[in-house]
Short mmCIF file of C-alpha atoms in Angstrom, two decimals:
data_model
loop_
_atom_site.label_atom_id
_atom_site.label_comp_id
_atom_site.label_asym_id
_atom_site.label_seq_id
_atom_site.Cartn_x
_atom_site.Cartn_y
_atom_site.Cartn_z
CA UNK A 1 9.97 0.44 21.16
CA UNK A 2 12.86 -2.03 21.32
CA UNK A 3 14.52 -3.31 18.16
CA UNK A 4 14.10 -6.66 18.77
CA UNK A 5 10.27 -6.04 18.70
CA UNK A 6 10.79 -4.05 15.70
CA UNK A 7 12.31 -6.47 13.92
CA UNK A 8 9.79 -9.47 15.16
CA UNK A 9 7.02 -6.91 13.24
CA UNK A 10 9.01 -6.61 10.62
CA UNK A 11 8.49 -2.66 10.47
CA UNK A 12 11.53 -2.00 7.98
CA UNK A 13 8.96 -3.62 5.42
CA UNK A 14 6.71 -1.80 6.40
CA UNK A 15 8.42 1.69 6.40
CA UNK A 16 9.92 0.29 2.92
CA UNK A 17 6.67 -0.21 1.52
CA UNK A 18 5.45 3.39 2.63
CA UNK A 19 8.71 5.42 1.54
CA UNK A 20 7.87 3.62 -2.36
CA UNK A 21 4.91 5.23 -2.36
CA UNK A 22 5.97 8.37 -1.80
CA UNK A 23 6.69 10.79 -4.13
CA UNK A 24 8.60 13.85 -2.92
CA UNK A 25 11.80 13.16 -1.49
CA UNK A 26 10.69 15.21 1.51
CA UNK A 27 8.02 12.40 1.71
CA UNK A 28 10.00 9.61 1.35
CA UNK A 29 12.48 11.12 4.12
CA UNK A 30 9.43 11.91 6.84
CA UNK A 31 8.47 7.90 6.21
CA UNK A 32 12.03 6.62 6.85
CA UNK A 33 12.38 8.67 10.14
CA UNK A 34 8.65 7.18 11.50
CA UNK A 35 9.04 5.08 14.53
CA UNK A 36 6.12 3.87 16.36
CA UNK A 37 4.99 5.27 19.93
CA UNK A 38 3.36 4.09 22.41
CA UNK A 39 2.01 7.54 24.17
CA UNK A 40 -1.62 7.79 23.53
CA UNK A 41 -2.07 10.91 22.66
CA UNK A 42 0.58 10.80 20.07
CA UNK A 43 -0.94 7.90 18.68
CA UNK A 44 -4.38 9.53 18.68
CA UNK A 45 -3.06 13.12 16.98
CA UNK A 46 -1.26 10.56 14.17
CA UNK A 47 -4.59 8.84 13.29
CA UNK A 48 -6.56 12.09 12.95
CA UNK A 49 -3.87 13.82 10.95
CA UNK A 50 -4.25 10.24 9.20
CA UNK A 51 -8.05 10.61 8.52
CA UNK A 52 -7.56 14.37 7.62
CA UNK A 53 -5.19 13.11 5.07
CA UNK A 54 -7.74 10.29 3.31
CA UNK A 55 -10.75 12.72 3.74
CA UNK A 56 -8.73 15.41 2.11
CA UNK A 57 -7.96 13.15 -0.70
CA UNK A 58 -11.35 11.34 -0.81
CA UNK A 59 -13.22 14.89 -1.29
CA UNK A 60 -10.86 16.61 -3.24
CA UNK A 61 -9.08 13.89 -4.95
CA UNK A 62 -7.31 16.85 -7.42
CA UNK A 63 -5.01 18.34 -4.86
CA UNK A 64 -1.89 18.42 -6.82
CA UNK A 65 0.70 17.27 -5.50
CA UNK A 66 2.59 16.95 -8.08
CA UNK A 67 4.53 20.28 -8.22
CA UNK A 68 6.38 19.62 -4.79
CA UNK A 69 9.80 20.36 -4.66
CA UNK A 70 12.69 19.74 -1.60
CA UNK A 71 12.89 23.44 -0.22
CA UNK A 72 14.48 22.96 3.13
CA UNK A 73 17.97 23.53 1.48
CA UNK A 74 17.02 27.07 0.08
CA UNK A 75 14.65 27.93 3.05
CA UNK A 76 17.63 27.44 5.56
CA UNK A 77 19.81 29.59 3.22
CA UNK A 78 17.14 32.24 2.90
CA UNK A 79 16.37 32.39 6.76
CA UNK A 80 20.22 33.57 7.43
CA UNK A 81 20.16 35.88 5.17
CA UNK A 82 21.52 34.39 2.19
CA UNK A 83 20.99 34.76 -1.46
CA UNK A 84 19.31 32.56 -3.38
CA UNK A 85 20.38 31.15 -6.81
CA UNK A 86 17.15 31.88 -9.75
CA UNK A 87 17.00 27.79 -9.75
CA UNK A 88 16.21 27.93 -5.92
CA UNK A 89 13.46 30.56 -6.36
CA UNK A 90 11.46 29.09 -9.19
CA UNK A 91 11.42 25.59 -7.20
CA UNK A 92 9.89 27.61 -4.06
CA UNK A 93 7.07 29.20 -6.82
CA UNK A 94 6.17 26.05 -8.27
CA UNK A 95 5.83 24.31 -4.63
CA UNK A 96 3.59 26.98 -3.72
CA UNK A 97 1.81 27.35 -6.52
CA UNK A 98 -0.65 24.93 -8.05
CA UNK A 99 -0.24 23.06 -10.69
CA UNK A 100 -3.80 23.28 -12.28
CA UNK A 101 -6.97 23.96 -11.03
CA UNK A 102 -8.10 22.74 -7.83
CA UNK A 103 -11.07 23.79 -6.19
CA UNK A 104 -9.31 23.75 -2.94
CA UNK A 105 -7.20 26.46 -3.83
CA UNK A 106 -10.06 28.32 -5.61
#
């Protein structure tokens, strides 16, 4: 889409609006680098990933989330074979593992 449109819509508000209410900075850096389509079938796959999202949320509403760390730096490092530091390692566990009891994990 053009930036002129973009602009007309506005849809730096919008993207502002979504990045503050993220709350992983892996989160808020997916919502800055949204930009909208206009191929149907990505639009389509977007919305269902969309309503997976809020049905996840609305039957489960205890997923934590809260335990999420920014891993890509120490999953890079790991992948070529490089050592990580105890601090990267116990960020890794505590993204992966859940933070209390959630019967989606159970």
């Amino acid at each position: 889409m053009k930036e002129p449109i973009l602009q007309k819509l506005e849809f730096h508000k919008i993207v502002e609006k979504l990045v503050n209410l993220c709350t992983s900075s892996i989160g808020k850096d997916e919502a800055r680098s949204l930009q909208p389509s206009t191929k149907r079938w990505y639009i389509e796959e977007s919305l269902a990933e969309t309503t997976e999202a809020k049905e996840t949320i609305r039957l489960r509403p205890n997923v934590p989330l809260a335990g999420i760390k920014d891993i890509r730096g120490p999953l890079k490092k790991a992948e070529v074979g490089g050592m990580l530091e105890p601090d990267e390692l116990l960020a890794i566990a505590s993204t992966f593992e859940p933070q209390e009891k959630c019967e989606l994990f159970y």
